[in-house]
PDB file of C-alpha atoms and ligand atoms in Angstrom:
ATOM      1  CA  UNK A 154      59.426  36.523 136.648  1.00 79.00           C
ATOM      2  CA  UNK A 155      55.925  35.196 136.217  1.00 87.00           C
ATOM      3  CA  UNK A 156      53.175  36.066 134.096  1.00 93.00           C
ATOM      4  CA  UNK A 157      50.972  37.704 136.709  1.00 94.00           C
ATOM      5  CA  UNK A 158      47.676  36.740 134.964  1.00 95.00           C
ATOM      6  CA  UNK A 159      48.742  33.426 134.136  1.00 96.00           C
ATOM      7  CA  UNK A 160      51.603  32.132 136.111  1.00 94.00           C
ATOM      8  CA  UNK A 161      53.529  31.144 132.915  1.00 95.00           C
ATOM      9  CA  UNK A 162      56.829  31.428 133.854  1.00 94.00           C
ATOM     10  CA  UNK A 163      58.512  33.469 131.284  1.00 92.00           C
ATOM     11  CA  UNK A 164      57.953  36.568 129.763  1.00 93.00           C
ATOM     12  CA  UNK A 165      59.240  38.865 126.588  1.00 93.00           C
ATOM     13  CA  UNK A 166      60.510  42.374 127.036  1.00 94.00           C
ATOM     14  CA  UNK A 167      59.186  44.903 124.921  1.00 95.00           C
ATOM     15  CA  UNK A 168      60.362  48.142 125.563  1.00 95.00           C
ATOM     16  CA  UNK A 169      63.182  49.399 128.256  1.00 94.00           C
ATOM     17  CA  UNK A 170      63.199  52.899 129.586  1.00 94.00           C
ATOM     18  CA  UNK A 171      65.462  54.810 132.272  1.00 90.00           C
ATOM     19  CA  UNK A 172      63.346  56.662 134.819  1.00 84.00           C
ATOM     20  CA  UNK A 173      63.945  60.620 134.774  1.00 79.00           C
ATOM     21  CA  UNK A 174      66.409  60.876 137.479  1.00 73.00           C
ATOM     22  CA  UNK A 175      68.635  57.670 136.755  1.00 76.00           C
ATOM     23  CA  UNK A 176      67.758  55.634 139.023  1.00 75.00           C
ATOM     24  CA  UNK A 177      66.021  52.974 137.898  1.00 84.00           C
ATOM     25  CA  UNK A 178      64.705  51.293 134.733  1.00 91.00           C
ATOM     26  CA  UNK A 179      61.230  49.906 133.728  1.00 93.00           C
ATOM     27  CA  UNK A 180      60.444  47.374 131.141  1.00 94.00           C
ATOM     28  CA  UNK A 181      57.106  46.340 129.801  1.00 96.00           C
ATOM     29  CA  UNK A 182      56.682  42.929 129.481  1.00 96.00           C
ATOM     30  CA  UNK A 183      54.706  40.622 127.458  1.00 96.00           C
ATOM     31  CA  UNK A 184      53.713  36.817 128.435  1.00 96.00           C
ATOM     32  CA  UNK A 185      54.372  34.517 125.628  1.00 96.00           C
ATOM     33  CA  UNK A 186      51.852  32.448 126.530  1.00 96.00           C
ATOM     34  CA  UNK A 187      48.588  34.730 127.204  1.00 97.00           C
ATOM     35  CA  UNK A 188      49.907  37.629 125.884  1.00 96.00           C
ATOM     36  CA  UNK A 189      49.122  39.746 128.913  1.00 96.00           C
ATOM     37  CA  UNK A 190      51.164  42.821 129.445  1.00 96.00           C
ATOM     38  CA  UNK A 191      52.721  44.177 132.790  1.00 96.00           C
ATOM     39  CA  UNK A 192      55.573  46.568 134.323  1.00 94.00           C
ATOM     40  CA  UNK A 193      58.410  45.880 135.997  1.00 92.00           C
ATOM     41  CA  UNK A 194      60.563  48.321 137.621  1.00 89.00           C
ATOM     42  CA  UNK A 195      64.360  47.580 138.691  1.00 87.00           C
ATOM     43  CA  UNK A 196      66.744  49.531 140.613  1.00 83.00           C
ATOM     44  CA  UNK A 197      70.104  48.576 142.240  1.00 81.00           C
ATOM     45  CA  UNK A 198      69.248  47.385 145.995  1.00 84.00           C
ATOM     46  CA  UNK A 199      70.539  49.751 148.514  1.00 89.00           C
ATOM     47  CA  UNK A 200      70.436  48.447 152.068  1.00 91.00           C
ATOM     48  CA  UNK A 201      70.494  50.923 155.310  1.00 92.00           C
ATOM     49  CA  UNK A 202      72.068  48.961 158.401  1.00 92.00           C
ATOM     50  CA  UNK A 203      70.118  49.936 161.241  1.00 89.00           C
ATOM     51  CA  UNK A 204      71.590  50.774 164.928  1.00 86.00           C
ATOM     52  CA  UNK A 205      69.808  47.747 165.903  1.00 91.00           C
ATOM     53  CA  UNK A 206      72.026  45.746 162.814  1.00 90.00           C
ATOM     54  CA  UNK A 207      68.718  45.563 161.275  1.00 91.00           C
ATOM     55  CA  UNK A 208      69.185  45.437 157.474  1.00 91.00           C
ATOM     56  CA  UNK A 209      66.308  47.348 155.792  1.00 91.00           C
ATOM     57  CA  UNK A 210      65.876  49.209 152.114  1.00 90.00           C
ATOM     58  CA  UNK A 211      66.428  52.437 151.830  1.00 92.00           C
ATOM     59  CA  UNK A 212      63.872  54.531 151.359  1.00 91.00           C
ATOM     60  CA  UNK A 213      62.696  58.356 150.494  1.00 93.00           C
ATOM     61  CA  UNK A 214      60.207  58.166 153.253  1.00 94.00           C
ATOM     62  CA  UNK A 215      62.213  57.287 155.791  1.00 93.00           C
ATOM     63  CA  UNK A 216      64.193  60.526 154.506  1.00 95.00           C
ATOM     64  CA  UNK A 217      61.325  62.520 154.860  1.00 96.00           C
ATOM     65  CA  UNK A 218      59.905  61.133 157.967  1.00 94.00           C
ATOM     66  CA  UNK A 219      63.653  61.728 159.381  1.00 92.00           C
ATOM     67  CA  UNK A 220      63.627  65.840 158.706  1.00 95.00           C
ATOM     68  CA  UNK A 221      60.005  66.292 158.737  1.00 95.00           C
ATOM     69  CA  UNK A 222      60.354  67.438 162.242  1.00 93.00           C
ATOM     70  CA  UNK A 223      63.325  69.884 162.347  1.00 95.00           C
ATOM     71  CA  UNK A 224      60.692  71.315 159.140  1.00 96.00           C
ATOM     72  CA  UNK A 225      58.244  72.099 161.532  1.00 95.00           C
ATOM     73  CA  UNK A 226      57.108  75.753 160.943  1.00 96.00           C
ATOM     74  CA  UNK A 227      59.127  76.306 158.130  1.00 97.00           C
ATOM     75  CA  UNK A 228      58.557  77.397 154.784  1.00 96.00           C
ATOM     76  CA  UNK A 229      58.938  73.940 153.359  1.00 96.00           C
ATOM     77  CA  UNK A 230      56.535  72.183 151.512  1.00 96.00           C
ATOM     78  CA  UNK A 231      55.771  68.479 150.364  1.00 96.00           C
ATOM     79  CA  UNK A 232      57.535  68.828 146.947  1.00 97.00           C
ATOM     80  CA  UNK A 233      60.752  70.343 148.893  1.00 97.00           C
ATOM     81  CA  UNK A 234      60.449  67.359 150.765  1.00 97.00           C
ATOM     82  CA  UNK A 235      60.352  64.873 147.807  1.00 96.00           C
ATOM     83  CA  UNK A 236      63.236  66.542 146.217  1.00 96.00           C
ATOM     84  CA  UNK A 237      65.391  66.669 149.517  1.00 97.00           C
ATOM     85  CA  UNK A 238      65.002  62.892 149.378  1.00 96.00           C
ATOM     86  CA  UNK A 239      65.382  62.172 146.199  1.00 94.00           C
ATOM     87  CA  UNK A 240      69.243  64.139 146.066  1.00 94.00           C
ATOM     88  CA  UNK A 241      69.827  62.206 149.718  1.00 95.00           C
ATOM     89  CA  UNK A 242      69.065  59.333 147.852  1.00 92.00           C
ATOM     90  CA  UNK A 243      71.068  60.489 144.273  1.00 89.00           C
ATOM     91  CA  UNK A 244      74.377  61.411 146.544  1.00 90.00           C
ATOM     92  CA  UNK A 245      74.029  57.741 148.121  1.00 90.00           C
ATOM     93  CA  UNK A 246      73.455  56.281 145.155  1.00 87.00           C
ATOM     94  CA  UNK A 247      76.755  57.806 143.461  1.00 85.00           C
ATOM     95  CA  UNK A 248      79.004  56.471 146.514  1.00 85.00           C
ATOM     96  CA  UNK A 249      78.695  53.572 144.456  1.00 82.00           C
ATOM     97  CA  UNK A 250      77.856  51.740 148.143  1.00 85.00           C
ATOM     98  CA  UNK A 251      75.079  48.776 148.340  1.00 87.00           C
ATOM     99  CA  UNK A 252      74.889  49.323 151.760  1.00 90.00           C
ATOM    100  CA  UNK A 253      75.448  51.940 154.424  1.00 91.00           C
ATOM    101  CA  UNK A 254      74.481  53.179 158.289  1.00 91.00           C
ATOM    102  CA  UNK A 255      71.623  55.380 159.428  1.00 89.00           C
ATOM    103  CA  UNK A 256      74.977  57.645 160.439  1.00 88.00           C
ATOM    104  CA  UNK A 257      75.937  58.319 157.004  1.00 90.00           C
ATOM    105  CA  UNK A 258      72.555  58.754 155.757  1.00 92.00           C
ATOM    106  CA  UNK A 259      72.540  61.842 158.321  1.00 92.00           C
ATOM    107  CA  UNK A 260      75.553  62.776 156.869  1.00 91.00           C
ATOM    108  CA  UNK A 261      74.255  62.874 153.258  1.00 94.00           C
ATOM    109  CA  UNK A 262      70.669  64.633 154.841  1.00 96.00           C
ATOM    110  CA  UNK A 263      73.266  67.542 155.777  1.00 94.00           C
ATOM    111  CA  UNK A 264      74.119  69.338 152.625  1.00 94.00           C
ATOM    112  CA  UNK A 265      70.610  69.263 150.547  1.00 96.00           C
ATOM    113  CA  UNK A 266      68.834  69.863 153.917  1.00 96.00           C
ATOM    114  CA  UNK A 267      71.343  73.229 154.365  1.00 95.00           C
ATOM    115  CA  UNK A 268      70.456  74.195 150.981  1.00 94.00           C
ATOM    116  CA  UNK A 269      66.597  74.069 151.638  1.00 96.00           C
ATOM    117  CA  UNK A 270      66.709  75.824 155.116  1.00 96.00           C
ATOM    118  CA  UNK A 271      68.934  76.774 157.725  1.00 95.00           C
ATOM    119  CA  UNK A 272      67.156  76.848 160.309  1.00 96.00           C
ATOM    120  CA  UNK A 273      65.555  73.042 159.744  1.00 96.00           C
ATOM    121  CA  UNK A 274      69.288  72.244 158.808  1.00 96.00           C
ATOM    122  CA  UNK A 275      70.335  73.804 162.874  1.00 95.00           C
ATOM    123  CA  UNK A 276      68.037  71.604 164.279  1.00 94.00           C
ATOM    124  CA  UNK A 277      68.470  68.526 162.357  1.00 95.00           C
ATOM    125  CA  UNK A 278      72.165  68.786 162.773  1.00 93.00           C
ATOM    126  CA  UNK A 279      71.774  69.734 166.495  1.00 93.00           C
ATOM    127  CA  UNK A 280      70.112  66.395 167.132  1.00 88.00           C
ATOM    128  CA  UNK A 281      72.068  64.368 164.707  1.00 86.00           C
ATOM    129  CA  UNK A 282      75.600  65.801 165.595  1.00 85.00           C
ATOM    130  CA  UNK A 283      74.496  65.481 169.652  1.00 85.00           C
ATOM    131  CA  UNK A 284      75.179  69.441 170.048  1.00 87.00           C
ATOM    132  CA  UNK A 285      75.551  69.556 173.463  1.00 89.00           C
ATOM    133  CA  UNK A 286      76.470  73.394 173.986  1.00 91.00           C
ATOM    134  CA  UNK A 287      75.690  76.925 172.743  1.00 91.00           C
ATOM    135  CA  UNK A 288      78.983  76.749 171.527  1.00 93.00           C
ATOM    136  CA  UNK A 289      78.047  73.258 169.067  1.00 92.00           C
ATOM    137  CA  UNK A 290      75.499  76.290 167.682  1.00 91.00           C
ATOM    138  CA  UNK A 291      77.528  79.056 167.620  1.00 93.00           C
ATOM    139  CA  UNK A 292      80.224  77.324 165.354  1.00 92.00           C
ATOM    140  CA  UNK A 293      77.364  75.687 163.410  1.00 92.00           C
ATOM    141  CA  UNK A 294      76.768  79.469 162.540  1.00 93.00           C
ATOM    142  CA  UNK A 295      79.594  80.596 161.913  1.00 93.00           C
ATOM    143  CA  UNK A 296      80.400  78.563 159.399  1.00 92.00           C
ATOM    144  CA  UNK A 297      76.994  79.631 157.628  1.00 92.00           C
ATOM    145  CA  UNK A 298      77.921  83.110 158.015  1.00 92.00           C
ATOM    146  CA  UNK A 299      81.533  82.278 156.841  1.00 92.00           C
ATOM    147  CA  UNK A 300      79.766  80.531 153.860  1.00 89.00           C
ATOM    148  CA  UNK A 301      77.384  83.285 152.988  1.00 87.00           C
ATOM    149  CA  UNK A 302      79.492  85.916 153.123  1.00 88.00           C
ATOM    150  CA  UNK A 303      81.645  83.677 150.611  1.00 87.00           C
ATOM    151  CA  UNK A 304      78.650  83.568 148.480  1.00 85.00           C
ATOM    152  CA  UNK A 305      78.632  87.118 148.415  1.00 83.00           C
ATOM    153  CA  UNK A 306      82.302  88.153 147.725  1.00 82.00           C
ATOM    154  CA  UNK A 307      82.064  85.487 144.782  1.00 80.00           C
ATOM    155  CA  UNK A 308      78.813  87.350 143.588  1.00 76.00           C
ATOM    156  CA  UNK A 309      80.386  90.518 143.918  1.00 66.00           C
ATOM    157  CA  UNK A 310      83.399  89.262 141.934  1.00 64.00           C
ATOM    158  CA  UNK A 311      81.233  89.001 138.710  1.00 57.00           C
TER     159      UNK A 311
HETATM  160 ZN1   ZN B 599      50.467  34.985 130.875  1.00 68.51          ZN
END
């Protein structure tokens, strides 16, 4: 890429470093030419396909802005938020799939969202799965019920 303070059109890397969580890597550069110094960051491009076909990146934020709502009210903060989205975004990412649908980003919202709260995971699976009866909620509970009293037969195991 080009020297952002000169426009020189080739630059030198100097150092290399995966981010914490994986995902991406950033490299400082250095332009031969002026010797300015800059950041770049690269990660591998992961498209959503909207329901209008509309090809957009993915993003955390969409993430966020998707569950923010079935949050409402619930002890869930900002950070819980950031971390929801970034192991959406970890379990898409190990699919080993450039692309995907909204649908299957729901999916993947599912399991980390359950894990934060169940009660924000209810209603964010209510709207997502179309529940359309009490019984759509009744088996949704169930099977958290099922689940924790799994949880506690393992726990009681030890
Ligand atoms: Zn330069």
């Amino acid at each position: 890429m080009h020297c952002p303070f000169c426009r020189h059109p080739d630059s030198r890397v100097i150092d290399s470093r995966t981010s914490d969580d994986g995902l991406s890597i950033r490299r400082r550069r250095q332009c031969p030419e002026c010797g300015g110094r800059f950041s770049t960051t690269e990660t591998a491009s992961l498209m959503v396909i909207k329901r209008s076909g509309v090809l957009e990146s993915f993003s955390r934020d969409k993430v966020i802005a998707g569950v923010r709502k079935a949050c409402q009210g619930r002890p869930v903060t900002e950070a819980d938020l950031a971390v929801l989205a970034q192991r959406v975004e970890e379990a898409v990412r190990q699919t080993g799939v450039s692309q995907l649908d909204t649908n299957e980003i729901g999916l993947a919202i599912l399991g980390p969202l359950r894990d934060l709260d169940e009660v924000a995971y209810l209603r964010f699976a209510s709207v997502y799965q179309e529940f359309d009866s009490l019984e759509d909620f009744e088996r949704s509970i169930r099977e958290l019920r099922a689940d924790h009293a799994n949880a506690e037969a393992t726990a009681g195991d030890r």
